[in-house]
Tab-separated table of C-alpha atoms in Angstrom:
chain	number	residue	atom	x	y	z
L	94	MET	CA	-27.975	-38.474	17.041
L	95	THR	CA	-28.222	-34.834	16.025
L	96	GLU	CA	-31.316	-32.739	16.704
L	97	LEU	CA	-32.369	-30.081	14.218
L	98	THR	CA	-34.312	-26.908	14.845
L	99	GLU	CA	-36.515	-25.104	12.331
L	100	ARG	CA	-33.564	-22.925	11.380
L	101	GLY	CA	-31.092	-25.765	11.112
L	102	LEU	CA	-28.549	-27.407	13.363
L	103	SER	CA	-28.294	-26.291	16.970
L	104	ARG	CA	-24.638	-25.480	17.705
L	105	PRO	CA	-22.907	-24.612	20.990
L	106	GLU	CA	-21.869	-21.069	21.812
L	107	LEU	CA	-18.373	-20.111	20.715
L	108	GLY	CA	-15.871	-19.586	23.514
L	109	LEU	CA	-12.243	-18.527	23.752
L	110	GLY	CA	-11.280	-21.651	21.849
L	111	HIS	CA	-12.793	-20.044	18.754
L	112	TYR	CA	-9.820	-17.703	18.473
L	113	TRP	CA	-7.360	-20.572	18.530
L	114	TYR	CA	-9.578	-22.434	16.063
L	115	VAL	CA	-9.470	-19.559	13.569
L	116	VAL	CA	-5.704	-19.079	13.907
L	117	SER	CA	-4.988	-22.788	13.544
L	118	ARG	CA	-7.374	-23.034	10.582
L	119	GLN	CA	-5.853	-20.031	8.818
L	120	TRP	CA	-2.258	-20.679	9.881
L	121	ARG	CA	-1.085	-20.125	6.335
L	122	VAL	CA	-2.365	-16.543	6.473
L	123	VAL	CA	-0.572	-15.975	9.788
L	124	VAL	CA	2.670	-17.426	8.404
L	125	ALA	CA	2.311	-15.308	5.263
L	126	GLY	CA	1.836	-12.189	7.401
L	127	ALA	CA	4.902	-13.008	9.499
L	128	ALA	CA	6.962	-13.672	6.357
L	129	LEU	CA	5.797	-10.387	4.839
L	130	GLY	CA	6.727	-8.535	8.031
L	131	LEU	CA	10.151	-10.170	7.924
L	132	LEU	CA	10.632	-9.099	4.299
L	133	VAL	CA	9.584	-5.528	5.084
L	134	ALA	CA	12.011	-5.435	8.020
L	135	GLY	CA	14.777	-6.734	5.758
L	136	ALA	CA	13.959	-4.057	3.192
L	137	VAL	CA	14.083	-1.412	5.925
L	138	LEU	CA	17.545	-2.595	6.916
L	139	LEU	CA	18.676	-2.332	3.303
L	140	VAL	CA	17.166	1.106	2.713
L	141	LEU	CA	17.856	2.885	6.008
L	142	PRO	CA	21.473	3.973	6.540
L	143	SER	CA	23.352	2.392	9.414
L	144	LYS	CA	24.077	4.638	12.363
L	145	TYR	CA	26.627	4.147	15.140
L	146	THR	CA	26.408	5.823	18.517
L	147	ALA	CA	29.411	6.212	20.832
L	148	THR	CA	29.250	7.431	24.440
L	149	THR	CA	31.821	9.253	26.548
L	150	ASP	CA	31.230	9.580	30.304
L	151	VAL	CA	32.648	12.614	32.124
L	152	ARG	CA	32.692	13.634	35.767
L	153	LEU	CA	32.215	17.358	36.413
L	154	ASN	CA	34.193	19.311	39.006
L	155	VAL	CA	32.335	21.791	41.176
L	156	ILE	CA	34.085	25.128	40.645
L	157	SER	CA	33.774	26.644	44.102
L	158	SER	CA	35.896	28.345	46.727
L	159	THR	CA	34.719	25.675	49.178
L	160	PRO	CA	34.582	22.482	47.028
L	161	PHE	CA	34.922	20.198	50.059
L	162	ASP	CA	32.310	21.895	52.207
L	163	SER	CA	30.268	18.987	53.643
L	164	ALA	CA	27.310	21.277	54.173
L	165	HIS	CA	26.758	21.477	50.407
L	166	ALA	CA	26.760	18.317	48.276
L	167	ALA	CA	28.229	18.592	44.801
L	168	SER	CA	24.897	17.637	43.252
L	169	THR	CA	23.278	20.708	44.814
L	170	LEU	CA	25.861	23.013	43.273
L	171	LEU	CA	25.338	21.814	39.697
L	172	ASP	CA	22.260	22.280	37.516
L	173	ASP	CA	21.642	19.455	35.018
L	174	SER	CA	19.656	21.630	32.623
L	175	THR	CA	22.420	24.210	32.456
L	176	GLU	CA	25.133	21.602	32.008
L	177	THR	CA	23.349	19.756	29.197
L	178	GLN	CA	22.693	23.018	27.378
L	179	ILE	CA	26.353	23.994	27.682
L	180	ALA	CA	27.560	20.601	26.466
L	181	GLY	CA	25.210	20.760	23.491
L	182	SER	CA	26.007	24.365	22.602
L	183	TYR	CA	27.438	25.502	19.295
L	184	ALA	CA	30.511	26.936	21.065
L	185	VAL	CA	31.449	23.471	22.365
L	186	ALA	CA	30.721	21.888	18.968
L	187	ARG	CA	32.907	24.456	17.217
L	188	ALA	CA	35.792	23.785	19.601
L	189	ALA	CA	35.401	20.019	19.079
L	190	SER	CA	35.416	20.525	15.296
L	191	ALA	CA	38.630	22.523	15.557
L	192	ALA	CA	40.210	19.738	17.630
L	193	LEU	CA	39.269	17.257	14.861
L	194	HIS	CA	40.822	19.589	12.249
L	195	GLY	CA	37.494	20.045	10.536
L	196	SER	CA	36.887	16.351	9.728
L	197	LEU	CA	33.482	16.858	11.360
L	198	THR	CA	31.776	20.237	11.116
L	199	ALA	CA	30.390	22.024	14.146
L	200	SER	CA	26.869	21.682	12.754
L	201	ALA	CA	27.286	17.917	12.222
L	202	LEU	CA	28.684	17.478	15.721
L	203	ARG	CA	25.875	19.436	17.296
L	204	GLU	CA	23.188	17.689	15.241
L	205	GLY	CA	24.507	14.228	16.051
L	206	SER	CA	25.093	14.808	19.765
L	207	THR	CA	22.885	13.821	22.675
L	208	ILE	CA	23.685	15.017	26.181
L	209	THR	CA	22.239	13.459	29.323
L	210	ALA	CA	23.101	14.127	32.961
L	211	SER	CA	22.797	11.834	35.958
L	212	THR	CA	23.600	11.789	39.692
L	213	GLY	CA	22.603	15.407	40.114
L	214	ALA	CA	24.525	16.475	36.992
L	215	THR	CA	27.878	15.376	38.451
L	216	ILE	CA	28.043	12.715	35.674
L	217	VAL	CA	27.344	13.723	32.078
L	218	HIS	CA	27.025	11.261	29.190
L	219	VAL	CA	28.070	12.701	25.835
L	220	GLN	CA	26.775	10.670	22.898
L	221	PHE	CA	27.527	11.181	19.243
L	222	THR	CA	25.928	9.378	16.313
L	223	SER	CA	27.613	9.045	12.924
L	224	ALA	CA	27.715	6.818	9.870
L	225	SER	CA	30.861	4.995	11.019
L	226	THR	CA	32.208	3.678	14.300
L	227	SER	CA	35.454	5.661	14.119
L	228	LYS	CA	33.675	8.961	13.513
L	229	ALA	CA	31.227	8.271	16.324
L	230	VAL	CA	34.058	7.541	18.768
L	231	LYS	CA	36.130	10.546	17.719
L	232	GLY	CA	33.108	12.847	17.815
L	233	ALA	CA	31.995	11.756	21.296
L	234	ASP	CA	35.489	12.134	22.784
L	235	ALA	CA	36.061	15.486	21.067
L	236	LEU	CA	32.751	16.873	22.321
L	237	ALA	CA	33.437	15.656	25.873
L	238	THR	CA	36.936	17.187	25.904
L	239	ALA	CA	35.705	20.458	24.399
L	240	TYR	CA	32.920	20.574	26.968
L	241	LEU	CA	35.333	20.180	29.907
L	242	ASP	CA	37.703	22.748	28.381
L	243	TYR	CA	34.837	25.166	27.917
L	244	ARG	CA	33.846	24.821	31.591
L	245	SER	CA	37.456	25.357	32.672
L	246	THR	CA	38.018	28.352	30.384
L	247	ALA	CA	34.748	29.955	31.420
L	248	ALA	CA	35.623	29.499	35.100
L	249	LYS	CA	39.106	31.006	34.628
L	250	LYS	CA	37.686	34.016	32.850
L	251	GLN	CA	35.104	34.563	35.531
L	252	ILE	CA	37.654	34.239	38.355
L	253	SER	CA	40.104	36.473	36.514
L	254	ALA	CA	37.480	39.198	36.219
L	255	ILE	CA	36.687	38.885	39.918
L	256	VAL	CA	40.390	39.003	40.856
L	257	ASP	CA	40.837	42.155	38.735
L	258	SER	CA	37.942	43.743	40.620
L	259	VAL	CA	39.493	42.670	43.930
L	260	ASN	CA	42.891	44.126	42.939
L	261	LYS	CA	41.244	47.438	42.104
L	262	SER	CA	39.534	47.412	45.473
L	263	LEU	CA	42.867	46.666	47.172
L	264	ALA	CA	44.512	49.545	45.321
L	265	ASP	CA	41.781	51.923	46.470
L	266	LEU	CA	42.037	50.675	50.055
L	267	GLN	CA	45.802	51.020	50.032
L	268	ALA	CA	45.461	54.606	48.850
L	269	LYS	CA	42.975	55.287	51.640
L	270	LEU	CA	45.351	53.649	54.116
L	271	ALA	CA	48.187	55.893	53.017
L	272	ASP	CA	45.941	58.904	53.443
L	273	ALA	CA	44.867	57.739	56.911
L	274	ASN	CA	48.508	57.189	57.907
L	275	GLY	CA	49.353	60.705	56.751
L	276	ARG	CA	46.550	62.185	58.786
L	277	VAL	CA	47.589	60.254	61.878
L	278	ALA	CA	51.121	61.505	61.539
L	279	ALA	CA	50.029	65.115	61.007
L	280	SER	CA	47.572	65.241	63.904
L	281	PRO	CA	48.598	66.142	67.492
L	282	ALA	CA	48.530	63.297	69.954
L	283	ASN	CA	45.187	62.694	71.623
L	284	SER	CA	43.543	65.226	69.367
L	285	THR	CA	40.135	64.604	67.892
L	286	ALA	CA	41.499	64.576	64.357
L	287	GLY	CA	44.229	62.155	65.359
L	288	VAL	CA	41.792	59.793	67.001
L	289	GLN	CA	39.519	59.878	63.931
L	290	ALA	CA	42.435	59.256	61.619
L	291	ALA	CA	43.569	56.279	63.724
L	292	THR	CA	40.054	54.827	63.680
L	293	ASP	CA	39.827	55.206	59.901
L	294	ARG	CA	43.191	53.478	59.548
L	295	GLU	CA	42.007	50.477	61.580
L	296	VAL	CA	38.854	50.111	59.498
L	297	ILE	CA	40.838	50.315	56.272
L	298	VAL	CA	43.332	47.727	57.504
L	299	ALA	CA	40.476	45.350	58.359
L	300	GLU	CA	38.958	45.819	54.881
L	301	ILE	CA	42.321	45.206	53.243
L	302	SER	CA	42.682	41.999	55.238
L	303	THR	CA	39.221	40.835	54.171
L	304	VAL	CA	39.814	41.623	50.503
L	305	SER	CA	43.234	40.003	50.602
L	306	THR	CA	41.718	36.844	52.070
L	307	GLN	CA	39.072	36.877	49.325
L	308	LYS	CA	41.745	37.260	46.673
L	309	SER	CA	43.739	34.424	48.126
L	310	GLY	CA	40.650	32.175	48.087
L	311	LEU	CA	39.923	33.024	44.468
L	312	GLN	CA	43.473	32.218	43.427
L	313	GLN	CA	43.193	28.801	45.060
L	314	ILE	CA	39.976	27.741	43.234
L	315	ASP	CA	40.388	24.649	41.012
L	316	THR	CA	39.214	25.728	37.571
L	317	SER	CA	39.487	22.341	35.846
L	318	GLY	CA	36.152	21.465	34.215
L	319	GLY	CA	36.207	17.809	35.156
L	320	SER	CA	37.669	14.513	34.032
L	321	LEU	CA	36.932	11.711	31.564
L	322	LEU	CA	35.560	8.694	33.363
L	323	THR	CA	35.137	6.386	30.368
L	324	SER	CA	36.204	7.193	26.849
L	325	ALA	CA	34.104	6.315	23.839
L	326	GLU	CA	36.515	3.535	22.861
L	327	GLN	CA	36.032	1.887	26.247
L	328	ASN	CA	32.229	2.044	26.028
L	329	ASP	CA	30.142	-0.121	23.712
L	330	VAL	CA	29.250	1.443	20.387
L	331	THR	CA	25.605	0.787	19.560
L	332	HIS	CA	24.354	0.172	16.047
L	333	SER	CA	20.974	1.318	14.779
L	334	PRO	CA	18.789	0.096	13.401
L	335	SER	CA	19.605	-3.164	15.158
L	336	ALA	CA	19.317	-6.005	12.655
L	337	LEU	CA	18.085	-8.472	15.258
L	338	LEU	CA	15.534	-6.120	16.816
L	339	THR	CA	14.332	-4.854	13.447
L	340	LEU	CA	13.845	-8.349	12.050
L	341	LEU	CA	12.203	-9.541	15.255
L	342	GLY	CA	9.924	-6.495	15.300
L	343	GLY	CA	8.992	-7.057	11.659
L	344	LEU	CA	8.281	-10.719	12.343
L	345	LEU	CA	6.034	-9.962	15.321
L	346	ALA	CA	4.254	-7.072	13.585
L	347	GLY	CA	3.678	-9.234	10.529
L	348	ALA	CA	2.345	-12.058	12.688
L	349	VAL	CA	-0.104	-9.674	14.372
L	350	VAL	CA	-1.289	-8.423	10.982
L	351	GLY	CA	-1.517	-12.050	9.864
L	352	VAL	CA	-3.713	-12.949	12.835
L	353	ILE	CA	-6.028	-10.031	12.068
L	354	ALA	CA	-6.118	-11.015	8.401
L	355	ALA	CA	-6.822	-14.632	9.416
L	356	PHE	CA	-10.094	-13.610	11.052
L	357	ILE	CA	-11.077	-11.596	7.974
L	358	VAL	CA	-10.164	-14.408	5.575
L	359	ASN	CA	-11.935	-16.949	7.759
L	360	VAL	CA	-15.241	-15.113	7.293
L	361	PHE	CA	-15.068	-15.741	3.539
L	362	ASP	CA	-13.311	-19.104	3.628
L	363	ARG	CA	-16.104	-21.665	3.408
L	364	ARG	CA	-14.035	-24.743	2.629
L	365	ILE	CA	-14.232	-27.588	5.113
L	366	ARG	CA	-10.675	-28.609	5.923
L	367	SER	CA	-10.958	-31.398	8.475
L	368	PRO	CA	-13.420	-33.621	10.368
L	369	ARG	CA	-12.865	-31.409	13.413
L	370	GLU	CA	-14.278	-28.452	11.467
L	371	VAL	CA	-17.389	-30.437	10.634
L	372	GLU	CA	-18.069	-30.862	14.342
L	373	TYR	CA	-16.831	-27.471	15.527
L	374	ARG	CA	-17.973	-25.195	12.717
L	375	LEU	CA	-21.153	-26.992	11.676
L	376	GLY	CA	-21.962	-28.852	14.872
L	377	VAL	CA	-22.491	-32.077	12.906
L	378	PRO	CA	-21.188	-35.273	14.539
L	379	VAL	CA	-18.683	-37.167	12.407
L	380	LEU	CA	-19.720	-40.818	12.067
L	381	GLY	CA	-16.506	-41.749	10.324
L	382	ASP	CA	-13.396	-40.349	8.663
L	383	ILE	CA	-12.102	-42.149	5.570
L	384	ASP	CA	-8.561	-41.233	4.519
L	385	ASP	CA	-8.082	-43.255	1.318
L	386	THR	CA	-8.341	-41.295	-1.923
L	387	ALA	CA	-8.803	-44.480	-3.983
L	388	ALA	CA	-12.219	-46.035	-3.464
L	389	THR	CA	-13.379	-49.565	-4.205
L	390	ILE	CA	-16.761	-51.292	-4.040
L	391	PRO	CA	-16.777	-53.315	-1.819
L	392	ALA	CA	-14.299	-51.318	0.307
L	393	ASP	CA	-11.002	-52.895	1.278
L	394	GLY	CA	-8.033	-52.068	3.474
L	395	ALA	CA	-8.297	-49.159	5.892
L	396	ALA	CA	-11.498	-47.936	4.252
L	397	ARG	CA	-13.234	-51.237	5.012
L	398	GLY	CA	-12.327	-50.843	8.691
L	399	ALA	CA	-13.686	-47.280	8.656
L	400	PHE	CA	-16.998	-48.407	7.153
L	401	ARG	CA	-17.274	-51.173	9.747
L	402	ARG	CA	-16.828	-48.610	12.537
L	403	ILE	CA	-19.528	-46.446	10.966
L	404	ARG	CA	-21.805	-49.468	10.759
L	405	GLU	CA	-21.310	-50.367	14.428
L	406	ARG	CA	-21.984	-46.830	15.515
L	407	LEU	CA	-25.190	-46.702	13.507
L	408	LEU	CA	-26.416	-50.092	14.756
L	409	THR	CA	-25.747	-49.175	18.400
L	410	GLU	CA	-27.123	-45.636	18.290
L	411	LEU	CA	-29.773	-45.769	15.605
L	412	ASP	CA	-33.393	-45.572	16.688
L	413	PRO	CA	-35.143	-48.864	15.722
L	414	SER	CA	-37.887	-46.851	14.039
L	415	VAL	CA	-35.428	-45.513	11.481
L	416	ARG	CA	-35.713	-47.807	8.443
L	417	SER	CA	-34.691	-45.546	5.574
L	418	ILE	CA	-31.575	-43.347	5.343
L	419	ALA	CA	-30.702	-40.874	2.596
L	420	ILE	CA	-26.982	-40.505	1.814
L	421	ILE	CA	-26.626	-36.926	0.572
L	422	ASP	CA	-23.411	-36.621	-1.421
L	423	ASP	CA	-21.628	-33.264	-1.294
L	424	THR	CA	-18.238	-34.504	-2.501
L	425	GLY	CA	-18.649	-33.516	-6.134
L	426	ALA	CA	-17.174	-36.885	-7.120
L	427	GLU	CA	-17.762	-38.274	-10.606
L	428	PRO	CA	-18.832	-40.973	-10.692
L	429	ARG	CA	-20.686	-40.560	-7.427
L	430	SER	CA	-19.216	-41.303	-4.013
L	431	ASP	CA	-18.887	-44.952	-3.009
L	432	VAL	CA	-20.126	-44.257	0.543
L	433	ALA	CA	-23.768	-45.323	0.092
L	434	ALA	CA	-22.896	-48.575	-1.689
L	435	ASN	CA	-20.207	-49.547	0.836
L	436	LEU	CA	-22.463	-48.657	3.774
L	437	ALA	CA	-25.142	-50.984	2.369
L	438	VAL	CA	-22.507	-53.705	1.907
L	439	VAL	CA	-21.202	-53.581	5.484
L	440	LEU	CA	-24.740	-53.507	6.873
L	441	THR	CA	-25.662	-56.714	5.069
L	442	ARG	CA	-22.423	-58.366	6.156
L	443	ALA	CA	-23.422	-57.743	9.744
L	444	GLY	CA	-26.690	-59.634	9.250
L	445	THR	CA	-28.807	-56.568	8.567
L	446	LEU	CA	-30.753	-56.809	5.337
L	447	ALA	CA	-30.342	-53.711	3.184
L	448	THR	CA	-31.772	-52.293	0.025
L	449	LEU	CA	-29.603	-49.799	-1.867
L	450	VAL	CA	-31.532	-47.308	-4.008
L	451	VAL	CA	-29.156	-45.422	-6.315
L	452	VAL	CA	-30.930	-42.291	-7.542
L	453	GLY	CA	-30.109	-40.496	-10.748
L	454	THR	CA	-27.720	-43.061	-12.209
L	455	THR	CA	-26.057	-42.849	-15.594
L	456	ASP	CA	-25.546	-45.795	-17.913
L	457	ASP	CA	-21.889	-46.003	-16.844
L	458	GLU	CA	-22.791	-45.974	-13.146
L	459	ARG	CA	-25.369	-48.725	-13.588
L	460	ALA	CA	-22.858	-50.836	-15.485
L	461	MET	CA	-20.238	-50.227	-12.788
L	462	LEU	CA	-22.593	-51.232	-9.963
L	463	ARG	CA	-23.751	-54.368	-11.806
L	464	ASP	CA	-20.131	-55.317	-12.303
L	465	ARG	CA	-18.809	-54.605	-8.799
L	466	LEU	CA	-21.788	-55.920	-6.847
L	467	GLY	CA	-22.554	-58.819	-9.145
L	468	LEU	CA	-26.136	-57.696	-9.690
L	469	VAL	CA	-28.592	-60.144	-11.195
L	470	ALA	CA	-32.289	-59.907	-11.966
L	471	HIS	CA	-34.441	-60.382	-8.877
L	472	ALA	CA	-37.824	-62.052	-9.341
L	473	SER	CA	-40.019	-60.294	-6.852
L	474	GLU	CA	-43.321	-58.584	-6.578
L	475	ARG	CA	-41.389	-55.492	-5.525
L	476	THR	CA	-40.744	-54.235	-9.001
L	477	ALA	CA	-38.879	-51.273	-7.557
L	478	VAL	CA	-36.080	-53.678	-6.597
L	479	PRO	CA	-35.188	-55.502	-9.778
L	480	HIS	CA	-31.689	-56.557	-8.706
L	481	ARG	CA	-29.994	-58.574	-6.021
L	482	SER	CA	-26.309	-59.061	-5.381
L	483	SER	CA	-24.956	-62.495	-6.160
L	484	GLU	CA	-21.861	-61.759	-4.067
L	485	ILE	CA	-23.251	-59.858	-1.063
L	486	SER	CA	-25.919	-61.998	0.527
L	487	GLY	CA	-28.961	-60.015	1.660
L	488	LEU	CA	-28.251	-56.949	-0.493
L	489	LEU	CA	-30.943	-55.707	-2.871
L	490	VAL	CA	-30.261	-52.877	-5.306
L	491	ALA	CA	-32.709	-50.586	-7.097
L	492	LEU	CA	-31.529	-48.495	-10.031
L	493	PRO	CA	-34.596	-46.409	-10.978
L	494	ILE	CA	-34.263	-44.630	-14.293
L	495	GLU	CA	-35.550	-41.080	-14.193
L	496	SER	CA	-36.568	-38.964	-17.145
L	497	GLU	CA	-35.030	-35.595	-18.010
L	498	GLY	CA	-33.151	-35.460	-14.749
L	499	ASP	CA	-36.375	-35.237	-12.715
L	500	TYR	CA	-35.561	-38.314	-10.677
L	501	ALA	CA	-37.032	-36.964	-7.470
L	502	SER	CA	-40.627	-38.067	-8.100
L	503	VAL	CA	-39.672	-41.459	-9.524
L	504	SER	CA	-37.288	-42.142	-6.648
L	505	THR	CA	-39.823	-41.018	-4.102
L	506	LYS	CA	-42.303	-43.565	-5.408
L	507	ALA	CA	-39.684	-46.298	-5.282
L	508	ILE	CA	-38.682	-45.385	-1.757
L	509	SER	CA	-42.277	-45.221	-0.616
L	510	LYS	CA	-42.991	-48.697	-1.985
L	511	LEU	CA	-39.797	-50.129	-0.512
L	512	THR	CA	-40.380	-48.764	2.965
L	513	SER	CA	-43.932	-50.050	2.998
L	514	THR	CA	-43.300	-53.563	1.611
L	515	ALA	CA	-39.800	-54.342	2.941
L	516	ALA	CA	-40.024	-53.553	6.612
L	517	GLU	CA	-37.289	-56.034	7.422
L	518	TYR	CA	-34.838	-54.128	5.217
L	519	HIS	CA	-32.837	-50.949	5.899
L	520	VAL	CA	-33.235	-48.807	2.809
L	521	ILE	CA	-30.160	-46.782	1.833
L	522	ILE	CA	-30.834	-44.064	-0.756
L	523	SER	CA	-27.850	-42.625	-2.640
L	524	LEU	CA	-28.236	-39.111	-4.022
L	525	PRO	CA	-25.691	-37.823	-6.531
L	526	SER	CA	-23.601	-34.756	-5.764
L	527	ASP	CA	-25.383	-32.719	-8.421
L	528	ALA	CA	-28.829	-33.198	-6.867
L	529	ASP	CA	-30.684	-29.890	-6.642
L	530	GLU	CA	-32.579	-28.547	-3.645
L	531	ALA	CA	-35.984	-29.775	-4.872
L	532	SER	CA	-34.644	-33.299	-5.315
L	533	ARG	CA	-32.987	-33.309	-1.898
L	534	ARG	CA	-36.148	-32.101	-0.211
L	535	SER	CA	-38.281	-34.638	-2.094
L	536	VAL	CA	-36.073	-37.527	-1.006
L	537	ALA	CA	-35.762	-36.139	2.531
L	538	ARG	CA	-39.548	-36.199	2.895
L	539	SER	CA	-39.574	-39.904	2.036
L	540	VAL	CA	-36.913	-41.098	4.517
L	541	ASP	CA	-36.536	-41.269	8.266
L	542	ALA	CA	-32.987	-39.933	8.511
L	543	ALA	CA	-30.066	-38.639	6.491
L	544	ILE	CA	-26.268	-38.735	6.411
L	545	ILE	CA	-24.189	-36.110	4.613
L	546	VAL	CA	-20.975	-37.113	2.828
L	547	ILE	CA	-18.465	-34.251	3.089
L	548	ALA	CA	-15.188	-33.937	1.169
L	549	THR	CA	-12.391	-32.038	2.908
L	550	ASN	CA	-10.993	-29.064	0.967
L	551	SER	CA	-13.937	-29.357	-1.425
L	552	SER	CA	-17.251	-29.134	0.450
L	553	ARG	CA	-18.333	-25.678	1.571
L	554	SER	CA	-19.863	-24.865	4.906
L	555	ASP	CA	-22.588	-22.691	3.352
L	556	GLN	CA	-23.714	-25.579	1.128
L	557	ILE	CA	-23.728	-27.992	4.077
L	558	GLU	CA	-25.701	-25.465	6.136
L	559	GLN	CA	-28.242	-25.244	3.318
L	560	ILE	CA	-28.642	-29.032	3.326
L	561	ILE	CA	-29.025	-28.979	7.129
L	562	THR	CA	-31.718	-26.322	6.821
L	563	GLU	CA	-33.549	-28.394	4.207
L	564	LEU	CA	-33.492	-31.436	6.470
L	565	ALA	CA	-34.807	-29.359	9.342
L	566	ALA	CA	-37.625	-28.041	7.181
L	567	THR	CA	-38.720	-31.582	6.207
L	568	GLY	CA	-38.343	-32.868	9.769
L	569	THR	CA	-35.716	-35.419	8.751
L	570	GLN	CA	-33.280	-36.545	11.430
L	571	LEU	CA	-29.607	-35.862	10.661
L	572	LEU	CA	-27.542	-38.799	11.858
L	573	GLY	CA	-24.205	-37.125	11.152
L	574	ALA	CA	-21.542	-36.833	8.476
L	575	ILE	CA	-19.024	-39.138	6.843
L	576	VAL	CA	-15.849	-37.287	5.873
L	577	VAL	CA	-13.763	-38.309	2.860
L	578	PRO	CA	-10.781	-36.619	1.178
L	579	ALA	CA	-11.319	-34.438	-1.887
L	580	GLY	CA	-10.756	-36.309	-5.112
L	581	ARG	CA	-11.707	-39.717	-3.705
L	582	THR	CA	-12.539	-41.716	-6.823
L	583	LEU	CA	-13.319	-45.310	-7.628
L	584	ALA	CA	-10.341	-47.432	-8.518
L	585	GLY	CA	-10.292	-49.982	-11.359
L	586	THR	CA	-13.041	-52.573	-11.575
L	587	ASP	CA	-12.701	-55.279	-8.978
L	588	THR	CA	-15.555	-57.792	-9.000
L	589	ASP	CA	-14.035	-60.185	-6.485
L	590	ALA	CA	-15.964	-60.127	-3.228
L	591	VAL	CA	-13.830	-59.279	-0.229
L	592	ALA	CA	-14.244	-61.538	2.778
L	593	ASP	CA	-15.441	-59.773	5.906
L	594	PRO	CA	-14.743	-61.240	9.359
L	595	ASP	CA	-18.124	-59.991	10.553
L	596	VAL	CA	-20.177	-61.976	8.056
L	597	THR	CA	-23.258	-63.158	9.923
L	598	ALA	CA	-25.782	-62.815	7.134
L	599	ALA	CA	-28.585	-65.278	7.330
L	600	ALA	CA	-28.579	-67.913	4.612
L	601	GLY	CA	-31.283	-67.827	2.032
L	602	HIS	CA	-31.438	-64.066	1.465
């Protein structure tokens, strides 16, 4: 059975299973958090405007006089930072707006565009985000085309300026060549002036050849900016916010908040919800779990089987020195719980003589017990036990009448006399659910052990812990708890004794 310390019940250290215990106990809070997160995500989808993003992929041409030079890879001739800045420039956006005939302004195109480069800037991804799919597709393609046109136009202008400079140089060289030819013709053969003029002419001819070759190379440069690899229509258009991802994110975020809230709520939630909580949260062994909400005395059906199992556990595990047991009722039932009476009944039906002391009874409760147990006057020197059951052989019942609710002292005297004069009997003391601390302690001092009756979804852990502490203070052994559902009440009067297959009571008692 359960050992108590001076501070109460000794419970095991909490491990990782505690987290799962809290979540499973407060699953309603977790579900509520997840549902709230889902609602918030749905509201976000309704409030936030939908946005569509289209992507156009372009391949850039390297504008060079030696585009196929294997010594220089195309990626080394392009700068991704420069290219992304050009593609996202206002000049490109303005040209794209003009191509769309003003259906999208340059500012809107620039604001909604995102430019990224890959593969050493040889591939550029032009993205455009708008409120509709068609606008997103048109904007992305227009920006990509304007970007390639801008690169081509800029290259042509640059080459044209260089060619103009080359032509000017050629004109100057040709004038110098004409002058050198004139000097050669005017100078005597083999004269110093003639030789100098001939040398100058050769140098000028070489320069003209070099410049002419340069001009020819410039005129052969490919000035196309690049080509469209994949148009926006051919690429997938993404939608944001994504309904699936938003709802899933809201669900997960809500669940996380729910889990956090579950731990907070659990600190203040003192209700006992299940027999498992009695053992895990309070560390009290559960002697039996009774599911029926309708009680009878004597018990029948599934409840009778449950009480028999409790009886067998007590008889096999109970220390022989334990002769008196207090049944402390924390169910709040009115009239009181049937547990003490039914426990006394099943004990006597197993051949164990029992005396049931029902403390703090009302007139209605005494009438009910006389009716259901068939109580008759018992001629005995033990005046504390004025009744015996005519239907349950071996069962004695005491119904002490207390004054002004102070039944503790009267009951204590009855218990003391019973335990001293009826050693062959197990004394079962039934305390009502409204018994105060003084009464519980007074009865606890007079008995060897105690059992607590706990009602799921009604009993509170702090109240049970207080009872455990009281038992520890009086040195009373706690045998365990019997768990019943909240609202378990006595059914209609049934005075017929129920046959029990375990009847072994000795005749004559």
